[in-house]
Tab-separated table of C-alpha atoms in Angstrom:
chain	number	residue	atom	x	y	z
A	1	MET	CA	-11.053	14.738	-12.430
A	2	LYS	CA	-12.260	11.307	-11.132
A	3	THR	CA	-14.084	9.354	-13.028
A	4	HIS	CA	-15.540	6.101	-13.257
A	5	LYS	CA	-14.264	5.672	-9.632
A	6	ILE	CA	-15.258	2.042	-8.124
A	7	ILE	CA	-17.978	2.368	-4.843
A	8	PHE	CA	-16.276	-0.589	-2.748
A	9	ALA	CA	-19.697	-0.789	-0.947
A	10	PHE	CA	-19.700	-4.154	1.485
A	11	PHE	CA	-21.883	-6.213	-0.955
A	12	THR	CA	-25.632	-6.996	0.414
A	13	MET	CA	-25.405	-10.571	0.903
A	14	CYS	CA	-22.241	-10.171	2.940
A	15	THR	CA	-23.556	-12.880	5.939
A	16	ALA	CA	-23.281	-15.653	3.174
A	17	ILE	CA	-19.468	-15.130	2.988
A	18	VAL	CA	-17.337	-16.879	5.069
A	19	ILE	CA	-15.365	-13.805	7.245
A	20	ILE	CA	-12.922	-14.978	9.896
A	21	SER	CA	-11.417	-12.597	12.194
A	22	ALA	CA	-7.713	-13.371	10.781
A	23	CYS	CA	-7.229	-17.512	10.206
A	24	SER	CA	-9.732	-18.859	13.119
A	25	THR	CA	-12.617	-19.945	11.973
A	26	LYS	CA	-14.514	-20.117	15.469
A	27	ASP	CA	-16.766	-17.980	14.274
A	28	LEU	CA	-18.526	-19.284	11.147
A	29	GLU	CA	-22.299	-18.311	9.506
A	30	LEU	CA	-23.903	-20.755	9.046
A	31	VAL	CA	-26.256	-19.819	5.822
A	32	ASN	CA	-29.682	-18.762	6.534
A	33	PRO	CA	-31.821	-20.837	3.717
A	34	THR	CA	-34.485	-17.670	3.390
A	35	GLN	CA	-31.525	-15.631	2.197
A	36	LEU	CA	-28.970	-15.738	-0.512
A	37	SER	CA	-26.845	-17.905	0.264
A	38	PRO	CA	-23.683	-18.847	-2.247
A	39	GLU	CA	-25.910	-21.390	-3.962
A	40	THR	CA	-28.665	-19.128	-5.204
A	41	PHE	CA	-26.429	-15.834	-5.092
A	42	PHE	CA	-23.957	-15.834	-8.462
A	43	ARG	CA	-26.579	-15.914	-10.724
A	44	THR	CA	-26.050	-12.119	-12.905
A	45	GLU	CA	-23.197	-9.691	-13.513
A	46	ALA	CA	-24.510	-7.732	-11.017
A	47	GLN	CA	-23.808	-9.976	-8.343
A	48	VAL	CA	-20.531	-11.304	-9.292
A	49	GLN	CA	-19.091	-7.852	-9.322
A	50	SER	CA	-20.687	-6.519	-5.668
A	51	SER	CA	-18.622	-10.195	-4.641
A	52	VAL	CA	-15.212	-8.901	-6.523
A	53	ASN	CA	-15.929	-5.453	-5.014
A	54	ALA	CA	-16.139	-6.877	-1.587
A	55	ALA	CA	-12.288	-8.020	-2.124
A	56	TYR	CA	-11.521	-4.071	-2.539
A	57	VAL	CA	-12.710	-3.114	0.805
A	58	ASN	CA	-10.745	-4.195	2.712
A	59	LEU	CA	-7.800	-1.400	1.469
A	60	GLN	CA	-10.053	0.954	3.018
A	61	THR	CA	-9.884	0.336	6.411
A	62	ILE	CA	-7.568	1.706	9.227
A	63	GLY	CA	-6.035	-0.970	9.608
A	64	LEU	CA	-4.645	-0.016	6.260
A	65	PHE	CA	-4.354	2.656	4.218
A	66	THR	CA	-7.397	4.905	5.743
A	67	ARG	CA	-5.136	5.346	8.751
A	68	ALA	CA	-2.631	2.216	9.972
A	69	TYR	CA	-1.180	2.126	7.429
A	70	PHE	CA	0.755	5.328	6.674
A	71	PHE	CA	1.609	6.068	9.789
A	72	MET	CA	3.561	2.507	10.435
A	73	PHE	CA	5.866	2.774	6.976
A	74	ASP	CA	6.784	6.073	7.483
A	75	LEU	CA	7.632	6.210	11.014
A	76	MET	CA	9.211	3.112	10.873
A	77	GLY	CA	10.989	4.178	7.770
A	78	GLY	CA	12.512	7.337	9.300
A	79	ASP	CA	10.968	9.414	7.054
A	80	ALA	CA	8.462	11.192	9.822
A	81	GLY	CA	9.242	12.500	13.097
A	82	GLY	CA	6.496	12.400	15.930
A	83	ASN	CA	5.533	15.620	17.392
A	84	PRO	CA	4.592	15.765	20.535
A	85	GLN	CA	0.224	14.724	19.986
A	86	LEU	CA	1.141	12.047	18.291
A	87	GLU	CA	-0.900	9.308	20.069
A	88	ALA	CA	1.483	6.539	22.171
A	89	ASP	CA	0.485	3.458	19.843
A	90	LYS	CA	1.818	5.294	16.847
A	91	ARG	CA	5.118	6.366	18.632
A	92	GLN	CA	5.668	3.097	19.679
A	93	TYR	CA	6.261	2.663	15.614
A	94	LEU	CA	8.780	4.998	15.569
A	95	GLU	CA	10.780	3.707	18.625
A	96	PHE	CA	10.099	0.517	17.641
A	97	SER	CA	8.467	-0.416	20.854
A	98	PHE	CA	5.257	-2.540	20.204
A	99	ASP	CA	5.070	-6.005	20.978
A	100	ALA	CA	1.921	-8.443	20.127
A	101	ASN	CA	-1.128	-6.631	21.709
A	102	HIS	CA	-0.466	-3.452	19.267
A	103	GLY	CA	-4.033	-2.882	18.297
A	104	ASN	CA	-3.403	-1.687	14.371
A	105	MET	CA	-0.574	-4.504	13.807
A	106	GLY	CA	-4.212	-6.908	14.713
A	107	ASP	CA	-6.111	-4.437	12.559
A	108	TYR	CA	-3.696	-4.915	9.349
A	109	TRP	CA	-3.564	-8.056	10.088
A	110	GLU	CA	-7.090	-8.830	10.117
A	111	SER	CA	-7.899	-6.498	6.971
A	112	CYS	CA	-5.391	-8.325	5.178
A	113	TYR	CA	-7.082	-12.072	5.465
A	114	ARG	CA	-10.781	-10.581	5.449
A	115	GLY	CA	-10.263	-9.656	2.286
A	116	ILE	CA	-7.888	-12.819	0.866
A	117	ASN	CA	-11.126	-14.033	2.423
A	118	LYS	CA	-13.716	-12.095	-0.029
A	119	ALA	CA	-11.308	-12.960	-2.760
A	120	ASN	CA	-11.469	-16.903	-1.940
A	121	PHE	CA	-14.800	-16.645	-1.965
A	122	VAL	CA	-15.286	-15.163	-5.338
A	123	LEU	CA	-12.480	-17.998	-6.214
A	124	GLY	CA	-14.078	-20.501	-4.556
A	125	ASN	CA	-17.569	-20.538	-6.122
A	126	ALA	CA	-16.052	-20.530	-9.994
A	127	GLU	CA	-18.432	-22.995	-10.306
A	128	SER	CA	-21.518	-21.001	-9.874
A	129	ILE	CA	-20.166	-18.277	-11.320
A	130	ASN	CA	-19.033	-20.715	-14.370
A	131	ALA	CA	-22.875	-21.746	-14.325
A	132	ALA	CA	-23.821	-17.617	-15.201
A	133	PRO	CA	-24.979	-16.243	-18.180
A	134	ILE	CA	-21.563	-14.049	-18.333
A	135	SER	CA	-19.220	-13.875	-20.932
A	136	GLN	CA	-16.585	-15.804	-20.148
A	137	ALA	CA	-14.159	-12.954	-20.529
A	138	LYS	CA	-16.288	-11.422	-18.203
A	139	LYS	CA	-15.457	-13.941	-15.502
A	140	ASP	CA	-12.341	-14.591	-16.539
A	141	LYS	CA	-11.402	-10.875	-16.082
A	142	PHE	CA	-13.585	-11.101	-12.361
A	143	PHE	CA	-11.659	-14.334	-11.268
A	144	GLY	CA	-8.375	-11.467	-12.546
A	145	GLU	CA	-8.890	-9.182	-9.844
A	146	ALA	CA	-10.184	-12.169	-7.030
A	147	LYS	CA	-6.718	-13.371	-7.788
A	148	PHE	CA	-4.465	-9.770	-8.284
A	149	LEU	CA	-6.213	-8.670	-4.700
A	150	ARG	CA	-5.666	-12.159	-2.781
A	151	ALA	CA	-2.107	-11.868	-4.107
A	152	LEU	CA	-1.791	-8.176	-2.764
A	153	TYR	CA	-3.047	-9.406	0.730
A	154	ASN	CA	-0.991	-12.234	0.903
A	155	PHE	CA	2.134	-9.585	-0.160
A	156	LEU	CA	1.588	-7.579	2.335
A	157	LEU	CA	1.226	-10.046	5.077
A	158	VAL	CA	4.244	-12.420	4.180
A	159	THR	CA	6.386	-8.854	3.730
A	160	ARG	CA	6.225	-8.152	7.576
A	161	TRP	CA	5.361	-11.558	9.331
A	162	GLY	CA	7.178	-14.157	7.193
A	163	ASP	CA	5.563	-17.174	7.923
A	164	ILE	CA	1.893	-17.106	7.925
A	165	PRO	CA	-1.410	-18.859	7.626
A	166	LEU	CA	-1.677	-19.783	4.083
A	167	ILE	CA	-5.097	-19.736	3.232
A	168	THR	CA	-6.645	-20.911	-0.321
A	169	ASP	CA	-10.290	-21.763	-0.171
A	170	ILE	CA	-13.694	-21.096	1.873
A	171	PRO	CA	-12.761	-22.757	5.004
A	172	THR	CA	-15.056	-25.812	6.081
A	173	THR	CA	-14.349	-26.772	9.452
A	174	THR	CA	-14.085	-25.159	12.544
A	175	ASP	CA	-9.862	-26.200	13.269
A	176	GLY	CA	-7.614	-23.369	12.448
A	177	ILE	CA	-5.180	-22.683	9.936
A	178	ALA	CA	-1.490	-23.288	10.617
A	179	LYS	CA	1.678	-21.067	9.163
A	180	SER	CA	2.780	-21.685	6.138
A	181	PRO	CA	6.509	-21.519	5.158
A	182	LYS	CA	7.214	-17.565	3.376
A	183	ALA	CA	8.353	-20.039	0.538
A	184	ALA	CA	4.449	-21.404	-0.048
A	185	VAL	CA	3.277	-18.028	0.196
A	186	TYR	CA	4.797	-16.885	-2.494
A	187	ASP	CA	4.831	-19.282	-4.665
A	188	LEU	CA	0.540	-18.607	-4.117
A	189	ILE	CA	1.211	-15.083	-4.774
A	190	ILE	CA	3.119	-15.646	-7.578
A	191	SER	CA	0.880	-17.843	-9.475
A	192	ASP	CA	-2.629	-15.909	-8.751
A	193	LEU	CA	0.225	-13.011	-10.527
A	194	GLN	CA	0.459	-14.617	-13.162
A	195	SER	CA	-2.450	-16.078	-14.125
A	196	ALA	CA	-4.337	-12.334	-13.216
A	197	SER	CA	-1.667	-10.957	-15.495
A	198	THR	CA	-3.579	-13.326	-18.035
A	199	THR	CA	-7.083	-11.923	-17.758
A	200	LEU	CA	-6.906	-8.998	-16.056
A	201	LEU	CA	-7.988	-6.001	-18.576
A	202	ASP	CA	-5.540	-3.662	-20.195
A	203	LYS	CA	-5.228	0.167	-17.874
A	204	GLY	CA	-6.899	2.490	-21.241
A	205	VAL	CA	-9.940	-0.014	-20.823
A	206	GLU	CA	-10.610	-1.045	-17.396
A	207	ALA	CA	-12.300	1.572	-14.942
A	208	ASN	CA	-10.518	3.232	-13.040
A	209	GLY	CA	-9.104	1.893	-9.185
A	210	ARG	CA	-9.494	-1.827	-10.646
A	211	ALA	CA	-7.025	-3.855	-11.081
A	212	THR	CA	-5.364	-4.347	-14.629
A	213	LYS	CA	-2.868	-6.508	-16.406
A	214	GLN	CA	-0.273	-3.838	-16.419
A	215	ALA	CA	-1.022	-3.328	-12.604
A	216	ALA	CA	-0.641	-7.620	-11.714
A	217	ILE	CA	2.613	-7.092	-13.752
A	218	ALA	CA	4.506	-4.672	-11.665
A	219	LEU	CA	3.686	-6.329	-8.363
A	220	LEU	CA	4.788	-9.401	-9.695
A	221	GLY	CA	8.005	-7.905	-10.618
A	222	LYS	CA	8.132	-6.230	-6.989
A	223	VAL	CA	7.815	-10.037	-6.084
A	224	TYR	CA	10.317	-11.136	-7.227
A	225	LEU	CA	12.711	-8.344	-6.005
A	226	TYR	CA	11.673	-8.946	-2.805
A	227	GLN	CA	13.031	-12.700	-3.581
A	228	GLU	CA	15.950	-11.202	-4.915
A	229	LYS	CA	15.075	-12.838	-8.423
A	230	TYR	CA	16.279	-9.660	-10.256
A	231	ASP	CA	15.981	-11.591	-14.310
A	232	LEU	CA	12.768	-12.539	-13.428
A	233	ALA	CA	12.093	-8.904	-12.299
A	234	LEU	CA	13.461	-7.234	-14.537
A	235	ALA	CA	11.954	-9.491	-17.299
A	236	GLU	CA	7.985	-8.630	-15.537
A	237	PHE	CA	9.607	-4.838	-15.612
A	238	ASN	CA	10.467	-4.335	-18.928
A	239	LYS	CA	6.546	-5.547	-20.012
A	240	LEU	CA	5.612	-2.293	-19.161
A	241	ASN	CA	8.006	-0.772	-21.788
A	242	GLY	CA	5.655	2.001	-23.530
A	243	GLN	CA	3.105	1.249	-21.777
A	244	PHE	CA	3.410	4.216	-18.586
A	245	SER	CA	5.675	7.606	-18.564
A	246	LEU	CA	6.568	9.634	-15.632
A	247	GLU	CA	4.044	12.762	-15.063
A	248	PRO	CA	5.649	16.065	-16.246
A	249	ASP	CA	4.902	17.151	-13.353
A	250	PHE	CA	6.086	15.523	-10.408
A	251	TYR	CA	2.704	17.273	-7.924
A	252	ASP	CA	0.401	15.443	-10.466
A	253	ASN	CA	1.021	12.398	-8.922
A	254	PHE	CA	-0.660	13.607	-5.346
A	255	MET	CA	-3.555	15.726	-6.220
A	256	ASP	CA	-7.276	15.023	-6.557
A	257	GLU	CA	-7.844	16.366	-9.822
A	258	THR	CA	-5.058	14.618	-11.108
A	259	GLU	CA	-5.083	10.805	-10.340
A	260	HIS	CA	-4.645	7.659	-13.300
A	261	GLY	CA	-2.579	9.705	-14.856
A	262	VAL	CA	0.066	8.218	-17.506
A	263	GLU	CA	2.325	7.409	-14.365
A	264	SER	CA	0.102	5.724	-12.282
A	265	ILE	CA	-0.183	1.591	-12.366
A	266	PHE	CA	-2.252	0.551	-9.108
A	267	GLU	CA	-4.058	3.083	-7.123
A	268	ILE	CA	-6.017	2.599	-3.597
A	269	GLU	CA	-9.431	4.412	-4.391
A	270	TYR	CA	-10.878	7.220	-2.317
A	271	ASP	CA	-13.623	9.856	-3.127
A	272	GLU	CA	-15.366	11.354	-0.078
A	273	THR	CA	-18.437	12.484	-2.159
A	274	LEU	CA	-19.417	8.715	-2.318
A	275	GLY	CA	-19.749	8.641	1.778
A	276	ALA	CA	-17.257	8.213	5.002
A	277	ASN	CA	-19.628	7.750	7.555
A	278	ALA	CA	-18.403	4.634	8.868
A	279	LEU	CA	-15.044	5.466	8.535
A	280	TRP	CA	-14.626	5.124	12.351
A	281	ASN	CA	-16.568	1.325	11.847
A	282	SER	CA	-14.221	0.392	9.538
A	283	SER	CA	-10.818	-1.275	11.482
A	284	VAL	CA	-10.878	-4.184	9.739
A	285	SER	CA	-14.189	-4.976	7.689
A	286	GLY	CA	-14.423	-2.670	5.622
A	287	ALA	CA	-18.136	-2.008	6.135
A	288	GLY	CA	-20.069	0.778	4.709
A	289	ALA	CA	-19.431	3.920	3.248
A	290	ASN	CA	-15.840	4.701	4.217
A	291	GLU	CA	-14.279	6.314	0.952
A	292	SER	CA	-12.190	8.595	2.651
A	293	THR	CA	-8.183	8.560	4.299
A	294	LEU	CA	-7.687	10.184	7.110
A	295	ARG	CA	-3.901	11.221	5.840
A	296	GLY	CA	-4.892	14.937	5.274
A	297	GLN	CA	-6.279	15.688	8.405
A	298	GLU	CA	-3.402	13.358	10.665
A	299	TYR	CA	-0.349	14.967	8.301
A	300	GLY	CA	-1.369	18.767	7.894
A	301	PHE	CA	0.726	21.370	9.356
A	302	ASN	CA	-2.115	23.026	9.882
A	303	ASP	CA	-4.130	21.057	11.662
A	304	TRP	CA	-3.986	17.861	13.732
A	305	PHE	CA	0.051	17.372	12.836
A	306	ASN	CA	1.012	14.845	14.072
A	307	THR	CA	3.935	13.902	12.312
A	308	TYR	CA	6.732	16.084	10.260
A	309	PRO	CA	9.000	15.264	7.753
A	310	ALA	CA	12.207	13.561	9.508
A	311	ASN	CA	15.078	16.809	9.235
A	312	ASP	CA	17.693	13.687	7.502
A	313	LEU	CA	15.338	13.147	5.432
A	314	LEU	CA	14.992	16.622	4.459
A	315	ALA	CA	18.640	16.836	3.965
A	316	GLU	CA	19.042	14.104	1.379
A	317	TYR	CA	17.667	15.978	-0.887
A	318	GLU	CA	20.179	17.920	-3.797
A	319	THR	CA	20.449	21.519	-4.155
A	320	GLY	CA	17.887	22.435	-6.593
A	321	ASP	CA	15.257	18.801	-6.749
A	322	THR	CA	12.577	20.696	-7.265
A	323	ARG	CA	10.950	17.586	-5.598
A	324	PHE	CA	11.669	19.259	-2.019
A	325	GLU	CA	9.542	21.638	-2.532
A	326	ASP	CA	6.960	19.137	-4.335
A	327	THR	CA	6.873	16.905	-1.425
A	328	PHE	CA	7.392	19.828	1.689
A	329	TYR	CA	6.040	22.990	3.010
A	330	VAL	CA	8.843	25.596	4.799
A	331	ALA	CA	7.852	28.552	5.843
A	332	GLY	CA	7.066	31.327	3.338
A	333	ASP	CA	5.803	28.796	1.212
A	334	PHE	CA	2.186	30.119	-0.016
A	335	PHE	CA	-0.839	27.130	0.522
A	336	GLY	CA	-4.528	27.577	1.155
A	337	GLY	CA	-5.249	28.215	-3.362
A	338	THR	CA	-7.491	31.252	-3.455
A	339	GLY	CA	-7.121	33.285	-0.384
A	340	GLY	CA	-4.473	31.433	0.853
A	341	ARG	CA	-1.374	32.816	2.178
A	342	ALA	CA	2.366	31.841	3.362
A	343	VAL	CA	2.888	29.592	5.722
A	344	LEU	CA	4.012	30.913	8.497
A	345	ALA	CA	6.908	29.625	11.858
A	346	ALA	CA	3.923	29.697	13.747
A	347	ASP	CA	1.993	27.119	11.928
A	348	LEU	CA	5.489	24.602	12.399
A	349	THR	CA	5.883	25.343	15.449
A	350	VAL	CA	4.808	22.827	18.441
A	351	PRO	CA	5.544	22.561	22.402
A	352	GLY	CA	9.037	22.738	22.497
A	353	ALA	CA	10.381	23.153	19.111
A	354	VAL	CA	9.479	24.582	15.621
A	355	ARG	CA	9.645	22.090	12.782
A	356	ALA	CA	11.522	22.931	9.711
A	357	ALA	CA	8.646	21.341	7.333
A	358	GLY	CA	5.659	19.963	6.720
A	359	TRP	CA	4.128	17.907	4.633
A	360	LYS	CA	2.606	18.808	0.944
A	361	LYS	CA	2.656	15.438	-0.659
A	362	TYR	CA	-1.008	13.818	-0.358
A	363	GLN	CA	-2.265	17.415	1.387
A	364	ASN	CA	-5.334	19.043	0.249
A	365	TYR	CA	-3.814	22.426	0.664
A	366	TYR	CA	-2.850	23.113	-2.708
A	367	LYS	CA	-7.016	24.357	-2.294
A	368	ARG	CA	-7.662	24.947	1.288
A	369	LEU	CA	-6.977	26.423	3.869
A	370	ASN	CA	-7.493	23.137	6.367
A	371	GLU	CA	-7.934	20.210	6.183
A	372	ASN	CA	-10.788	17.364	7.358
A	373	ILE	CA	-11.290	14.596	8.494
A	374	ASN	CA	-12.447	13.552	4.707
A	375	SER	CA	-9.660	13.554	2.013
A	376	SER	CA	-10.289	12.228	-1.970
A	377	ILE	CA	-6.922	12.002	-2.608
A	378	ASN	CA	-5.537	8.050	-3.552
A	379	PHE	CA	-2.526	6.442	-2.585
A	380	LYS	CA	-0.633	5.233	-5.389
A	381	TYR	CA	0.116	1.775	-4.519
A	382	ILE	CA	2.746	1.344	-7.434
A	383	ARG	CA	3.216	4.126	-10.057
A	384	TYR	CA	6.009	4.195	-12.925
A	385	ALA	CA	8.809	6.081	-11.540
A	386	ASP	CA	8.945	2.802	-8.629
A	387	VAL	CA	9.407	0.327	-11.467
A	388	LEU	CA	11.987	2.456	-13.197
A	389	LEU	CA	13.625	2.431	-10.039
A	390	MET	CA	13.372	-1.253	-9.263
A	391	MET	CA	14.936	-1.991	-12.772
A	392	ALA	CA	17.435	0.650	-11.428
A	393	GLU	CA	18.306	-2.297	-8.507
A	394	CYS	CA	17.893	-5.770	-10.628
A	395	GLU	CA	20.296	-4.428	-13.348
A	396	ASN	CA	22.306	-3.434	-10.493
A	397	LYS	CA	22.742	-6.737	-8.045
A	398	ARG	CA	21.784	-8.911	-11.220
A	399	PRO	CA	24.918	-11.267	-12.245
A	400	GLY	CA	25.928	-10.049	-15.198
A	401	GLY	CA	23.912	-6.847	-15.064
A	402	SER	CA	24.423	-3.342	-16.924
A	403	GLN	CA	25.387	-0.714	-14.440
A	404	ASN	CA	24.916	1.691	-17.400
A	405	ALA	CA	21.652	0.658	-17.722
A	406	ALA	CA	20.929	0.960	-14.140
A	407	ILE	CA	22.116	4.301	-14.659
A	408	GLY	CA	20.000	4.768	-17.289
A	409	TYR	CA	17.016	4.181	-15.485
A	410	ILE	CA	17.781	6.195	-12.652
A	411	ASN	CA	18.171	9.343	-14.440
A	412	GLN	CA	15.038	9.127	-16.169
A	413	VAL	CA	13.860	10.028	-12.698
A	414	ARG	CA	15.573	12.645	-11.940
A	415	GLN	CA	15.160	14.029	-15.304
A	416	ARG	CA	11.283	14.472	-15.946
A	417	PRO	CA	10.664	18.107	-17.327
A	418	SER	CA	9.349	19.089	-13.342
A	419	VAL	CA	12.736	17.850	-11.716
A	420	MET	CA	15.859	18.584	-14.552
A	421	LEU	CA	18.637	17.335	-12.448
A	422	PRO	CA	22.147	16.777	-13.810
A	423	ALA	CA	22.321	13.591	-14.909
A	424	LEU	CA	24.295	10.721	-13.312
A	425	PRO	CA	27.454	9.815	-15.205
A	426	LEU	CA	27.975	6.488	-16.974
A	427	GLY	CA	30.481	4.138	-15.807
A	428	LEU	CA	30.074	4.459	-12.120
A	429	ALA	CA	30.805	1.053	-10.619
A	430	ALA	CA	28.276	-1.514	-8.747
A	431	PRO	CA	28.306	0.029	-5.310
A	432	ALA	CA	28.381	4.195	-6.103
A	433	VAL	CA	25.158	2.816	-8.751
A	434	PHE	CA	23.330	1.118	-5.542
A	435	ASP	CA	23.823	4.232	-3.109
A	436	ALA	CA	22.473	6.548	-6.592
A	437	ILE	CA	19.519	4.073	-6.134
A	438	VAL	CA	19.174	4.137	-1.834
A	439	HIS	CA	19.292	8.170	-2.492
A	440	GLU	CA	16.921	8.038	-5.458
A	441	ARG	CA	13.929	6.059	-3.686
A	442	ARG	CA	14.039	8.125	-0.643
A	443	VAL	CA	13.603	11.541	-2.221
A	444	GLU	CA	11.466	10.208	-5.127
A	445	LEU	CA	9.081	7.914	-3.026
A	446	ALA	CA	9.346	10.028	0.640
A	447	GLY	CA	6.095	9.627	2.509
A	448	GLU	CA	5.146	6.873	0.631
A	449	GLN	CA	5.707	4.419	2.370
A	450	ALA	CA	8.274	3.008	0.910
A	451	ARG	CA	11.389	3.247	3.075
A	452	PHE	CA	11.008	0.609	6.113
A	453	SER	CA	10.666	-2.250	3.225
A	454	ASP	CA	13.901	-1.337	1.748
A	455	LEU	CA	15.903	-0.776	4.150
A	456	VAL	CA	14.963	-4.281	5.830
A	457	ARG	CA	15.155	-5.867	2.859
A	458	TRP	CA	18.227	-4.365	1.687
A	459	GLY	CA	20.037	-5.413	5.478
A	460	LEU	CA	20.235	-1.543	5.534
A	461	ALA	CA	17.712	-1.215	8.300
A	462	ALA	CA	19.906	-2.224	11.908
A	463	THR	CA	22.390	0.751	10.650
A	464	GLU	CA	20.238	3.143	9.031
A	465	LEU	CA	17.281	3.033	12.124
A	466	ALA	CA	19.244	2.181	15.259
A	467	GLY	CA	18.509	4.848	15.991
A	468	GLN	CA	15.447	4.604	16.760
A	469	GLY	CA	15.490	1.947	18.296
A	470	TYR	CA	15.520	-0.553	15.197
A	471	GLN	CA	16.652	-4.444	16.516
A	472	SER	CA	17.381	-7.232	13.868
A	473	LYS	CA	13.469	-8.745	15.588
A	474	HIS	CA	11.776	-5.807	13.983
A	475	ALA	CA	11.863	-7.246	10.719
A	476	LEU	CA	9.328	-9.153	11.440
A	477	TRP	CA	6.332	-8.044	13.129
A	478	PRO	CA	4.587	-9.683	16.226
A	479	ILE	CA	1.869	-12.201	15.290
A	480	PRO	CA	-1.112	-10.082	16.818
A	481	ARG	CA	-2.006	-11.664	20.292
A	482	ARG	CA	-5.825	-11.470	19.801
A	483	GLU	CA	-4.515	-14.278	16.594
A	484	LEU	CA	-2.732	-16.500	18.946
A	485	ASP	CA	-5.673	-16.946	21.431
A	486	SER	CA	-8.306	-17.582	18.594
A	487	ASN	CA	-6.560	-20.185	16.468
A	488	ASP	CA	-6.080	-23.493	17.679
A	489	ALA	CA	-3.648	-24.555	15.658
A	490	LEU	CA	-1.274	-21.848	16.440
A	491	THR	CA	0.758	-21.889	19.752
A	492	PRO	CA	3.001	-19.120	21.866
A	493	GLU	CA	5.945	-21.509	19.994
A	494	ASP	CA	4.705	-20.244	16.812
A	495	GLN	CA	5.257	-16.619	17.564
A	496	ASN	CA	7.947	-14.521	15.637
A	497	PRO	CA	11.992	-14.274	17.180
A	498	GLY	CA	12.011	-12.160	19.627
A	499	TYR	CA	8.106	-10.838	20.474
């Protein structure tokens, strides 16, 4: 059950934080001397905690995990197809027809930068926080959370835009901020995660939903992997040995009541009982109560059914792979919990077609017949199966790596108790092992927004996504028009190639 969840409410002194639309500083607010300011605010642990909480809330925006994120990556990665009712701006992901004016891409960009600025607000007021009557260990934990979140937001940005404005402190002028090379962005991400991994609390001690030492280590390993620094990545992942295991039942990763289990490393938190009345007002700010994700309603075959599992994804599963029945509903499956019923072909019918399956992963149909706007099921941003498959990739790709070790990591994922597929044989050549990794990541992480980034970094996107209209320019997204218009340090020449 959900316990000790964090209420990532936007804290009351938000007018004192420098929040910029993205990187432009044209709209800086002056501090009202009759209200709290950074100089007068950081006096108690509760006040510092509230400023840290504010840096989490931008994960819970329409521009990120509450809505746009899953559409973007599932459609662009080819895991999902679009039913006729899919909104036009979502269809642009599927068809790679977006441009710099795309609203949700701008929201994604702005949500991340607002999160960065909230993290910088904490880190930039270190002197005031260090003067507060709080234990040093607690102060270090707060700084670690801010650094983890700044690293995560920067990682979400740099992997999609490459060179980006790099903001490392609270802006003090109204000048815009120019792009920095992606290498510099990665350097800051790595530095932040290295520091955070030494000051954050362990998963078994920290409250559910907060960044932990293990989350920082896992994300650092992922960052190294994306830079093809395989030895460094593997060294980080090895630090997690013995601290996590696979859920015996694969589906326990995707239910409300079984969150933060033995496989979970970092989750994006949702709990509708804490309020969701500001859900549609939170495209970028995170202000108000938005403790709900729309994924259940959007993907639900018995509800809006805006996307369906792609046919080639369904075909990727081996005969006997029980992850298929834990990821999808097909006609004849039971759903709805007590008082439920069988899925009918009519439930999967849309104008002009009958879909072969609907989504089960992250849906609430295991306990109710219909979704509603609100869903409390957390997003697993990093879980241990993902780490094991990244470890396999490191061994497969690094000079002198062990292909048998890589096969061993793959087999751990294939042979969790609820899956128990035949083990891959030892002695496979590196190309065959890589093919096995590509396959295993797709079926294990289906609908978890992994495949698009995987295909891009592997250099396979042009081949695998050609039927959707993918071109080489789509490895990077267009810098939002609103950013180019508002940031004086950017010009049209700064736009990513092809846009």
